[in-house]
Coordinates of N, CA, C and O in Angstrom, one line a residue:
M1 N -24.9 -7.9 52.8 CA -24.5 -7.0 51.8 C -23.1 -6.6 51.8 O -22.7 -5.5 51.7
R2 N -22.2 -7.6 52.1 CA -20.8 -7.3 52.1 C -20.2 -7.0 50.7 O -19.2 -6.5 50.5
A3 N -20.9 -7.5 49.6 CA -20.4 -7.3 48.3 C -20.3 -5.9 47.9 O -19.4 -5.5 47.1
L4 N -21.2 -5.0 48.4 CA -21.1 -3.6 48.0 C -19.8 -2.9 48.5 O -19.2 -2.2 47.7
P5 N -19.4 -3.1 49.8 CA -18.2 -2.4 50.2 C -17.0 -3.0 49.4 O -16.0 -2.2 49.1
I6 N -16.9 -4.3 49.1 CA -15.8 -4.8 48.3 C -15.8 -4.3 46.9 O -14.7 -3.9 46.4
A7 N -16.9 -4.1 46.3 CA -17.0 -3.6 44.9 C -16.5 -2.1 44.9 O -15.8 -1.7 44.0
V8 N -16.9 -1.3 45.9 CA -16.5 0.0 46.0 C -15.0 0.1 46.2 O -14.3 0.9 45.6
T9 N -14.4 -0.8 47.0 CA -13.0 -0.8 47.3 C -12.2 -1.1 46.0 O -11.2 -0.5 45.6
V10 N -12.7 -2.1 45.2 CA -12.1 -2.5 44.0 C -12.1 -1.4 43.0 O -11.2 -1.1 42.3
L11 N -13.3 -0.7 42.9 CA -13.4 0.4 42.0 C -12.5 1.6 42.3 O -11.9 2.1 41.5
A12 N -12.4 1.9 43.6 CA -11.5 2.9 44.0 C -10.0 2.6 43.7 O -9.3 3.4 43.3
A13 N -9.6 1.3 43.9 CA -8.3 0.9 43.6 C -8.0 1.0 42.1 O -7.0 1.5 41.6
A14 N -9.0 0.6 41.2 CA -8.8 0.7 39.8 C -8.7 2.2 39.3 O -7.8 2.5 38.5
L15 N -9.5 3.0 39.9 CA -9.4 4.5 39.6 C -8.0 5.0 40.0 O -7.4 5.8 39.3
A16 N -7.5 4.6 41.1 CA -6.2 5.1 41.6 C -5.1 4.6 40.7 O -4.2 5.4 40.4
L17 N -5.2 3.4 40.2 CA -4.2 2.9 39.3 C -4.2 3.6 37.9 O -3.2 3.8 37.3
T18 N -5.4 3.9 37.4 CA -5.4 4.6 36.1 C -4.9 6.0 36.2 O -4.6 6.6 35.2
S19 N -4.9 6.6 37.4 CA -4.4 8.0 37.4 C -2.9 8.0 37.6 O -2.3 9.1 37.5
C20 N -2.2 6.9 37.7 CA -0.7 6.9 37.7 C -0.2 7.3 36.4 O -0.8 7.1 35.4
D21 N 1.1 7.8 36.4 CA 1.6 8.3 35.2 C 2.7 7.3 34.6 O 3.5 7.7 33.8
G22 N 2.7 6.1 35.0 CA 3.5 5.1 34.4 C 5.0 5.2 34.9 O 5.9 5.0 34.2
G23 N 5.2 5.6 36.2 CA 6.5 5.6 36.8 C 7.3 6.8 36.4 O 8.5 6.7 36.4
G24 N 6.7 7.9 36.2 CA 7.5 9.1 35.9 C 7.8 9.4 34.5 O 8.6 10.3 34.2
S25 N 7.4 8.5 33.6 CA 7.8 8.7 32.2 C 6.8 9.7 31.5 O 7.1 10.0 30.3
G26 N 5.8 10.1 32.1 CA 4.8 11.0 31.5 C 5.3 12.4 31.4 O 6.4 12.8 31.9
D27 N 4.6 13.3 30.7 CA 4.9 14.7 30.5 C 4.1 15.5 31.6 O 2.9 15.5 31.6
S28 N 4.8 16.2 32.4 CA 4.2 17.0 33.5 C 3.9 18.4 33.1 O 3.4 19.2 33.8
S29 N 4.0 18.7 31.8 CA 3.7 20.0 31.3 C 2.2 20.3 31.0 O 1.8 21.4 30.7
G30 N 1.5 19.2 31.1 CA 0.0 19.3 30.8 C -0.3 19.2 29.3 O -1.4 19.5 28.9
S31 N 0.7 18.8 28.5 CA 0.4 18.8 27.1 C -0.3 17.5 26.7 O -0.8 17.4 25.5
G32 N -0.5 16.6 27.6 CA -1.2 15.4 27.3 C -0.3 14.3 26.7 O -0.8 13.2 26.4
K33 N 0.9 14.5 26.5 CA 1.8 13.5 25.9 C 2.3 12.7 27.1 O 2.7 13.2 28.1
S34 N 2.4 11.4 26.9 CA 2.9 10.5 27.9 C 3.5 9.3 27.3 O 3.4 9.0 26.1
G35 N 4.2 8.5 28.1 CA 4.9 7.3 27.6 C 4.0 6.1 27.8 O 4.5 5.0 28.1
D36 N 2.7 6.3 27.7 CA 1.7 5.2 28.0 C 1.8 4.2 26.8 O 2.2 4.4 25.7
T37 N 1.3 3.0 27.1 CA 1.3 1.9 26.1 C 0.2 2.1 25.0 O 0.3 1.6 23.9
A38 N -0.8 2.9 25.3 CA -1.9 3.2 24.3 C -1.2 3.9 23.1 O -1.5 3.6 22.0
G39 N -0.4 4.9 23.4 CA 0.3 5.6 22.3 C 1.2 4.7 21.6 O 1.3 4.8 20.4
S40 N 1.9 3.9 22.3 CA 2.8 2.9 21.6 C 2.0 1.9 20.8 O 2.5 1.6 19.7
A41 N 0.9 1.5 21.2 CA 0.0 0.6 20.4 C -0.4 1.2 19.1 O -0.5 0.6 18.1
K42 N -0.8 2.5 19.2 CA -1.2 3.2 18.0 C -0.1 3.3 17.0 O -0.2 3.1 15.8
K43 N 1.2 3.6 17.5 CA 2.3 3.6 16.6 C 2.6 2.2 16.0 O 2.9 2.1 14.8
A44 N 2.5 1.2 16.8 CA 2.7 -0.2 16.3 C 1.6 -0.5 15.2 O 1.9 -1.2 14.2
A45 N 0.4 -0.1 15.4 CA -0.7 -0.4 14.5 C -0.5 0.3 13.2 O -1.0 -0.1 12.1
A46 N 0.2 1.4 13.2 CA 0.4 2.2 12.0 C 1.7 1.8 11.2 O 2.1 2.6 10.4
A47 N 2.3 0.7 11.5 CA 3.5 0.3 10.8 C 3.2 0.2 9.3 O 2.2 -0.3 8.8
V48 N 4.2 0.7 8.5 CA 4.0 0.7 7.1 C 4.2 -0.7 6.6 O 5.1 -1.5 7.0
C49 N 3.4 -1.1 5.6 CA 3.6 -2.4 5.0 C 4.9 -2.5 4.3 O 5.3 -1.6 3.6
R50 N 5.6 -3.7 4.4 CA 6.9 -3.9 3.8 C 6.7 -4.9 2.6 O 6.0 -5.9 2.8
I51 N 7.4 -4.6 1.5 CA 7.2 -5.5 0.4 C 7.6 -6.9 0.6 O 6.9 -7.8 0.1
G52 N 8.5 -7.2 1.5 CA 8.9 -8.5 1.9 C 7.9 -9.3 2.6 O 7.9 -10.5 2.7
D53 N 6.9 -8.6 3.2 CA 5.8 -9.2 4.0 C 4.6 -9.4 3.1 O 3.6 -9.9 3.7
E54 N 4.6 -9.1 1.9 CA 3.4 -9.1 1.0 C 3.6 -10.2 -0.1 O 4.7 -10.2 -0.7
G55 N 2.6 -11.0 -0.2 CA 2.6 -11.9 -1.4 C 2.0 -11.0 -2.5 O 0.9 -10.4 -2.4
I56 N 2.6 -11.0 -3.7 CA 2.2 -10.2 -4.8 C 1.9 -11.0 -6.0 O 2.7 -11.8 -6.4
Q57 N 0.7 -10.8 -6.6 CA 0.3 -11.4 -7.8 C 0.1 -10.3 -8.9 O -0.8 -9.5 -8.7
V58 N 0.8 -10.4 -10.0 CA 0.6 -9.5 -11.1 C -0.2 -10.2 -12.2 O 0.2 -11.2 -12.7
G59 N -1.4 -9.6 -12.5 CA -2.3 -10.2 -13.5 C -3.2 -11.2 -12.9 O -3.3 -11.3 -11.7
P60 N -4.0 -12.0 -13.7 CA -4.0 -12.0 -15.1 C -4.6 -10.7 -15.7 O -5.4 -10.0 -15.0
A61 N -4.1 -10.3 -16.8 CA -4.4 -9.0 -17.4 C -5.3 -9.0 -18.5 O -5.5 -10.0 -19.2
N62 N -5.9 -7.8 -18.7 CA -6.7 -7.6 -19.9 C -5.7 -6.8 -20.8 O -5.7 -5.6 -20.9
A63 N -4.8 -7.5 -21.5 CA -3.7 -6.9 -22.2 C -4.1 -6.3 -23.5 O -5.1 -6.7 -24.2
A64 N -3.5 -5.2 -23.8 CA -3.7 -4.5 -25.1 C -3.0 -5.3 -26.2 O -1.8 -5.7 -26.1
T65 N -3.7 -5.6 -27.2 CA -3.2 -6.5 -28.2 C -2.5 -5.8 -29.4 O -1.7 -6.4 -30.1
A66 N -2.9 -4.6 -29.7 CA -2.3 -3.9 -30.8 C -1.9 -2.5 -30.4 O -2.5 -1.9 -29.4
A67 N -1.0 -1.9 -31.1 CA -0.5 -0.5 -30.8 C -1.8 0.4 -30.8 O -2.6 0.4 -31.6
G68 N -1.8 1.3 -29.7 CA -2.9 2.2 -29.5 C -4.0 1.7 -28.7 O -4.8 2.4 -28.2
D69 N -4.0 0.3 -28.4 CA -5.1 -0.2 -27.6 C -4.7 0.0 -26.1 O -3.5 0.1 -25.7
T70 N -5.7 0.0 -25.2 CA -5.5 0.2 -23.8 C -5.7 -1.1 -23.1 O -6.6 -1.9 -23.4
G71 N -4.8 -1.4 -22.2 CA -4.8 -2.6 -21.4 C -4.8 -2.3 -19.9 O -4.5 -1.2 -19.5
N72 N -5.3 -3.3 -19.1 CA -5.3 -3.2 -17.6 C -4.6 -4.4 -17.0 O -4.9 -5.5 -17.4
V73 N -3.8 -4.1 -16.0 CA -3.1 -5.1 -15.3 C -3.4 -5.0 -13.8 O -2.9 -4.0 -13.2
P74 N -4.2 -5.9 -13.3 CA -4.4 -5.9 -11.8 C -3.3 -6.4 -11.0 O -2.6 -7.4 -11.5
V75 N -3.0 -5.9 -9.9 CA -2.0 -6.3 -9.0 C -2.6 -6.5 -7.6 O -3.3 -5.6 -7.1
T76 N -2.4 -7.7 -7.0 CA -3.0 -8.0 -5.8 C -1.9 -8.3 -4.7 O -1.0 -9.1 -5.0
L77 N -2.0 -7.7 -3.6 CA -1.1 -7.9 -2.5 C -1.8 -8.6 -1.3 O -2.9 -8.3 -1.0
T78 N -1.2 -9.7 -0.8 CA -1.7 -10.4 0.4 C -0.7 -10.2 1.5 O 0.4 -10.5 1.4
N79 N -1.2 -9.6 2.6 CA -0.3 -9.4 3.8 C 0.0 -10.7 4.5 O -0.9 -11.4 4.9
K80 N 1.3 -11.1 4.5 CA 1.7 -12.3 5.2 C 2.4 -12.0 6.5 O 2.8 -12.9 7.2
G81 N 2.5 -10.8 6.9 CA 3.2 -10.4 8.1 C 2.2 -9.8 9.1 O 1.0 -10.1 9.0
A82 N 2.7 -9.0 10.0 CA 1.9 -8.4 11.1 C 1.0 -7.3 10.4 O 1.2 -6.9 9.3
Q83 N 0.0 -6.9 11.2 CA -0.9 -5.8 10.7 C 0.0 -4.6 10.3 O 0.9 -4.2 10.9
C84 N -0.4 -4.0 9.1 CA 0.3 -2.9 8.6 C -0.6 -2.0 7.8 O -1.8 -2.3 7.6
T85 N -0.1 -0.8 7.4 CA -1.0 0.1 6.7 C -0.4 0.5 5.3 O 0.8 0.5 5.1
L86 N -1.3 0.8 4.4 CA -0.9 1.3 3.1 C -1.6 2.6 2.9 O -2.8 2.7 3.1
K87 N -0.9 3.6 2.5 CA -1.5 4.9 2.3 C -0.9 5.5 1.1 O 0.4 5.6 1.0
G88 N -1.7 5.9 0.1 CA -1.2 6.5 -1.1 C -1.2 5.5 -2.2 O -2.1 4.7 -2.4
F89 N -0.2 5.6 -3.1 CA -0.1 4.9 -4.3 C 1.1 4.0 -4.2 O 2.1 4.3 -3.6
P90 N 1.1 2.9 -5.0 CA 2.3 2.1 -5.1 C 3.4 2.9 -5.8 O 3.1 3.9 -6.5
V91 N 4.6 2.5 -5.7 CA 5.7 3.1 -6.4 C 6.1 2.1 -7.6 O 6.6 1.0 -7.3
L92 N 5.8 2.6 -8.8 CA 6.0 1.7 -10.0 C 7.0 2.3 -11.0 O 6.9 3.5 -11.3
S93 N 7.7 1.4 -11.6 CA 8.5 1.8 -12.8 C 8.6 0.5 -13.7 O 8.4 -0.6 -13.2
V94 N 8.9 0.8 -14.9 CA 9.1 -0.2 -15.9 C 10.5 0.0 -16.5 O 11.0 1.1 -16.6
Q95 N 11.1 -1.2 -16.8 CA 12.5 -1.1 -17.3 C 12.6 -1.9 -18.6 O 12.0 -2.9 -18.8
A96 N 13.5 -1.4 -19.4 CA 13.8 -2.0 -20.7 C 15.3 -1.8 -20.9 O 15.8 -0.7 -21.2
G97 N 16.1 -2.9 -20.7 CA 17.5 -2.7 -20.8 C 18.0 -1.8 -19.8 O 17.7 -1.9 -18.6
G98 N 18.7 -0.7 -20.2 CA 19.2 0.3 -19.3 C 18.2 1.4 -19.0 O 18.5 2.3 -18.2
A99 N 17.1 1.5 -19.8 CA 16.2 2.6 -19.6 C 15.1 2.2 -18.6 O 14.7 1.1 -18.4
S100 N 14.7 3.2 -17.8 CA 13.7 3.0 -16.8 C 12.7 4.2 -16.9 O 13.1 5.3 -17.2
A101 N 11.4 4.0 -16.6 CA 10.4 5.1 -16.6 C 9.4 4.8 -15.5 O 9.1 3.6 -15.2
D102 N 9.0 5.8 -14.8 CA 8.0 5.7 -13.7 C 6.6 5.7 -14.3 O 6.3 6.3 -15.3
I103 N 5.7 4.9 -13.6 CA 4.3 4.9 -13.9 C 3.7 5.8 -12.9 O 3.9 5.7 -11.7
V104 N 2.9 6.8 -13.3 CA 2.4 7.8 -12.4 C 1.0 7.4 -11.9 O 0.3 6.6 -12.5
A105 N 0.6 8.1 -10.8 CA -0.7 7.9 -10.2 C -1.8 8.5 -11.1 O -1.6 9.6 -11.7
D106 N -3.0 7.9 -11.1 CA -4.1 8.5 -11.7 C -4.5 9.8 -10.9 O -4.9 9.7 -9.7
K107 N -4.4 10.9 -11.5 CA -4.6 12.2 -10.8 C -6.0 12.4 -10.3 O -6.3 13.2 -9.4
S108 N -7.0 11.7 -10.9 CA -8.4 11.9 -10.4 C -8.7 11.0 -9.2 O -9.8 11.1 -8.6
A109 N -7.8 10.1 -8.9 CA -8.1 9.1 -7.8 C -7.6 9.7 -6.4 O -6.6 10.4 -6.4
Q110 N -8.4 9.4 -5.4 CA -8.1 9.9 -4.0 C -7.7 8.6 -3.2 O -8.6 7.8 -2.9
P111 N -6.5 8.5 -2.8 CA -6.1 7.3 -2.0 C -6.7 7.4 -0.6 O -6.8 8.5 0.0
E112 N -6.9 6.2 0.0 CA -7.4 6.1 1.4 C -6.3 5.3 2.1 O -5.6 4.5 1.5
Q113 N -6.3 5.4 3.4 CA -5.4 4.6 4.2 C -6.1 3.3 4.5 O -7.2 3.2 4.9
L114 N -5.4 2.2 4.1 CA -5.9 0.9 4.4 C -5.1 0.2 5.5 O -3.9 0.2 5.5
T115 N -5.7 -0.5 6.4 CA -5.1 -1.3 7.4 C -5.3 -2.7 7.0 O -6.4 -3.2 6.8
L116 N -4.2 -3.5 6.9 CA -4.2 -4.9 6.5 C -3.8 -5.8 7.6 O -2.7 -5.7 8.1
A117 N -4.7 -6.6 8.1 CA -4.3 -7.6 9.1 C -3.7 -8.8 8.3 O -3.7 -8.8 7.1
K118 N -3.1 -9.7 9.0 CA -2.5 -10.8 8.3 C -3.5 -11.6 7.5 O -4.6 -11.8 8.1
G119 N -3.2 -11.8 6.3 CA -4.2 -12.5 5.4 C -5.1 -11.6 4.6 O -5.7 -12.1 3.6
D120 N -5.2 -10.3 4.9 CA -6.0 -9.4 4.2 C -5.3 -9.1 2.8 O -4.1 -9.2 2.7
T121 N -6.1 -8.7 1.8 CA -5.6 -8.4 0.5 C -6.0 -7.0 0.1 O -7.0 -6.4 0.5
A122 N -5.2 -6.4 -0.7 CA -5.4 -5.1 -1.3 C -5.0 -5.2 -2.8 O -4.2 -6.1 -3.2
S123 N -5.5 -4.3 -3.6 CA -5.2 -4.4 -5.0 C -5.1 -3.0 -5.6 O -5.6 -2.0 -5.0
F124 N -4.5 -2.9 -6.8 CA -4.5 -1.7 -7.6 C -4.4 -2.1 -9.0 O -4.1 -3.3 -9.3
T125 N -4.7 -1.2 -9.9 CA -4.7 -1.5 -11.4 C -3.8 -0.6 -12.1 O -3.8 0.6 -11.9
I126 N -3.0 -1.1 -13.0 CA -2.2 -0.4 -14.0 C -2.9 -0.3 -15.3 O -3.3 -1.4 -15.8
T127 N -3.2 0.9 -15.8 CA -3.8 1.1 -17.1 C -2.7 1.6 -18.0 O -2.0 2.6 -17.7
Y128 N -2.6 1.0 -19.2 CA -1.5 1.5 -20.1 C -2.0 1.4 -21.6 O -3.0 0.8 -21.9
V129 N -1.3 2.2 -22.4 CA -1.5 2.2 -23.9 C -0.3 1.4 -24.5 O 0.8 1.8 -24.2
R130 N -0.7 0.5 -25.3 CA 0.4 -0.3 -26.0 C 1.0 0.6 -27.1 O 0.3 1.2 -27.9
G131 N 2.3 0.5 -27.2 CA 3.1 1.3 -28.2 C 3.4 0.4 -29.4 O 3.3 -0.8 -29.3
A132 N 3.9 1.0 -30.4 CA 4.3 0.3 -31.7 C 5.7 -0.1 -31.5 O 6.6 0.7 -31.1
A133 N 6.0 -1.4 -31.7 CA 7.4 -1.9 -31.6 C 8.3 -1.1 -32.5 O 8.0 -0.8 -33.7
G134 N 9.5 -0.7 -32.0 CA 10.5 0.0 -32.8 C 10.3 1.5 -32.8 O 11.2 2.2 -33.3
D135 N 9.1 2.0 -32.4 CA 8.9 3.5 -32.4 C 9.8 4.1 -31.3 O 9.9 3.6 -30.2
A136 N 10.3 5.3 -31.7 CA 11.2 6.0 -30.7 C 10.5 6.5 -29.5 O 11.1 6.7 -28.4
K137 N 9.1 6.6 -29.5 CA 8.3 7.0 -28.4 C 7.8 5.8 -27.6 O 6.9 6.0 -26.8
T138 N 8.3 4.7 -27.9 CA 7.8 3.4 -27.2 C 8.9 2.9 -26.4 O 10.1 2.8 -26.8
L139 N 8.5 2.4 -25.2 CA 9.5 1.7 -24.3 C 9.2 0.2 -24.3 O 8.1 -0.2 -24.0
A140 N 10.1 -0.5 -24.8 CA 10.0 -2.0 -24.9 C 10.2 -2.6 -23.5 O 11.2 -3.3 -23.3
A141 N 9.3 -2.4 -22.6 CA 9.4 -2.8 -21.2 C 9.5 -4.3 -21.1 O 8.8 -5.0 -21.8
K142 N 10.4 -4.7 -20.2 CA 10.6 -6.2 -19.9 C 10.3 -6.5 -18.4 O 10.1 -7.6 -18.0
T143 N 10.5 -5.4 -17.6 CA 10.4 -5.6 -16.1 C 9.5 -4.5 -15.5 O 9.6 -3.4 -15.9
L144 N 8.7 -4.9 -14.5 CA 7.9 -4.1 -13.7 C 8.4 -4.1 -12.3 O 8.6 -5.2 -11.7
K145 N 8.8 -2.9 -11.7 CA 9.3 -2.9 -10.3 C 8.2 -2.3 -9.5 O 7.6 -1.2 -9.9
I146 N 7.9 -2.9 -8.4 CA 6.8 -2.5 -7.5 C 7.4 -2.2 -6.1 O 8.1 -3.1 -5.5
G147 N 7.1 -1.0 -5.6 CA 7.4 -0.7 -4.2 C 6.2 -0.2 -3.5 O 5.2 0.1 -4.1
L148 N 6.3 -0.1 -2.2 CA 5.1 0.3 -1.4 C 5.4 1.7 -0.8 O 6.6 2.0 -0.5
P149 N 4.4 2.5 -0.6 CA 4.7 3.9 -0.1 C 5.3 3.8 1.3 O 4.9 3.0 2.1
G150 N 6.3 4.7 1.5 CA 6.9 4.7 2.8 C 8.0 3.7 3.0 O 8.6 3.6 4.1
A151 N 8.2 2.8 2.1 CA 9.2 1.8 2.2 C 10.2 1.9 1.1 O 9.9 2.3 0.0
A152 N 11.5 1.5 1.3 CA 12.5 1.7 0.3 C 12.7 0.5 -0.6 O 13.1 0.7 -1.8
A153 N 12.3 -0.7 -0.2 CA 12.6 -1.9 -1.0 C 11.5 -2.0 -2.1 O 10.4 -1.5 -2.0
A154 N 11.9 -2.7 -3.2 CA 11.0 -3.0 -4.3 C 11.2 -4.4 -4.8 O 12.3 -5.0 -4.5
Q155 N 10.2 -4.9 -5.5 CA 10.4 -6.3 -6.1 C 10.2 -6.1 -7.6 O 9.4 -5.3 -8.1
S156 N 10.8 -7.0 -8.4 CA 10.7 -7.0 -9.8 C 9.9 -8.1 -10.3 O 10.0 -9.2 -9.8
F157 N 9.1 -7.9 -11.4 CA 8.2 -8.9 -12.0 C 8.4 -8.7 -13.5 O 8.6 -7.6 -14.0
P158 N 8.2 -9.8 -14.2 CA 8.3 -9.7 -15.7 C 7.1 -8.9 -16.2 O 6.0 -9.0 -15.7
W159 N 7.3 -8.1 -17.2 CA 6.3 -7.3 -17.9 C 6.1 -8.0 -19.3 O 7.0 -7.9 -20.1
S160 N 5.0 -8.7 -19.5 CA 4.8 -9.4 -20.7 C 3.6 -8.9 -21.5 O 3.0 -9.7 -22.2
Y161 N 3.3 -7.6 -21.3 CA 2.0 -7.1 -21.9 C 2.3 -6.2 -23.0 O 1.5 -5.4 -23.4
G162 N 3.5 -6.3 -23.6 CA 3.9 -5.5 -24.8 C 4.5 -4.2 -24.5 O 4.6 -3.8 -23.3
P163 N 5.0 -3.5 -25.5 CA 5.7 -2.2 -25.3 C 4.7 -1.1 -24.9 O 3.5 -1.2 -25.2
L164 N 5.2 -0.2 -24.1 CA 4.4 0.9 -23.6 C 4.6 2.2 -24.5 O 5.7 2.6 -24.8
A165 N 3.4 2.7 -25.0 CA 3.5 4.0 -25.7 C 3.9 5.1 -24.8 O 3.5 5.1 -23.6
G166 N 4.7 6.1 -25.3 CA 5.0 7.2 -24.5 C 4.1 8.4 -24.8 O 3.5 8.5 -25.9
K167 N 4.0 9.3 -23.8 CA 3.2 10.5 -24.0 C 3.9 11.5 -24.9 O 3.3 12.1 -25.7
G168 N 5.1 11.6 -24.7 CA 5.9 12.5 -25.5 C 7.2 11.9 -25.9 O 7.9 12.2 -26.9
S169 N 7.7 11.0 -25.0 CA 8.9 10.2 -25.2 C 8.7 8.8 -24.6 O 7.8 8.6 -23.8
A170 N 9.7 8.0 -24.9 CA 9.7 6.6 -24.3 C 9.9 6.7 -22.7 O 9.4 5.8 -22.0
G171 N 10.5 7.8 -22.3 CA 10.7 8.0 -20.8 C 9.5 8.4 -20.0 O 9.6 8.5 -18.8
E172 N 8.4 8.7 -20.7 CA 7.2 9.1 -20.1 C 6.0 8.2 -20.6 O 5.3 8.6 -21.5
P173 N 5.9 7.0 -20.1 CA 4.9 6.1 -20.6 C 3.5 6.5 -20.4 O 3.1 7.2 -19.4
N174 N 2.6 6.2 -21.4 CA 1.2 6.5 -21.3 C 0.6 5.4 -20.5 O 0.0 4.5 -21.0
A175 N 0.8 5.5 -19.2 CA 0.3 4.5 -18.2 C 0.0 5.2 -16.9 O 0.6 6.3 -16.6
S176 N -0.9 4.7 -16.1 CA -1.2 5.2 -14.8 C -1.6 4.1 -13.9 O -1.8 3.0 -14.3
M177 N -1.8 4.4 -12.6 CA -2.2 3.4 -11.6 C -3.2 4.0 -10.7 O -3.3 5.2 -10.5
T178 N -4.1 3.1 -10.2 CA -5.1 3.5 -9.2 C -4.5 3.4 -7.8 O -3.4 2.7 -7.6
P179 N -5.1 4.0 -6.8 CA -4.6 3.8 -5.4 C -5.0 2.4 -5.0 O -5.7 1.6 -5.6
F180 N -4.4 2.0 -3.8 CA -4.8 0.7 -3.2 C -6.2 0.7 -2.8 O -6.8 1.7 -2.4
Q181 N -6.8 -0.5 -2.9 CA -8.2 -0.6 -2.4 C -8.3 -2.1 -1.8 O -7.5 -2.9 -2.2
H182 N -9.2 -2.2 -0.9 CA -9.4 -3.6 -0.3 C -9.9 -4.5 -1.4 O -10.7 -4.1 -2.2
A183 N -9.4 -5.7 -1.3 CA -9.8 -6.7 -2.3 C -10.4 -7.9 -1.6 O -10.2 -8.1 -0.4
G184 N -11.2 -8.7 -2.3 CA -11.8 -9.9 -1.6 C -13.1 -9.5 -1.0 O -13.8 -8.6 -1.3
D185 N -13.5 -10.4 0.0 CA -14.7 -10.2 0.7 C -14.8 -9.0 1.5 O -14.1 -8.5 2.3

């Protein structure tokens, strides 16, 4: 029965090693903060998704065909980089020449934090009302800019779904977006 004393010795050594504070980098105040790798791993896992690491597909859309009609434009992101998180809503704006207007979040929607591994997909939907061409309250959008929450960079995509009706002016489009949600299987 020599295996029992060896197992006890190995267990005692393992317990002694786990009680070490990592070479003096820990917090001796008893606050529980330390320089351990578990805390570092959590921070690394919580990296914000960057637009350059995402493959983005805009559409195909259920486009509004006439002024006053409502259309929906799905946007799908595929993570091509390391694991990252999305929390909140995308940052969206539409542009027409020198004019730009933000698309706001759907106020009834509650965003969740999504963790995307490499190859995972997430999506959101833009819902808009088509405006009448030439109307002062309509923005003749040509470009959609997409940014991710917590990141500064954005990418531009063609807007080919017609002019956007304004709520009170062309600078306040009658459009909204849903939060991110997991897409696919």
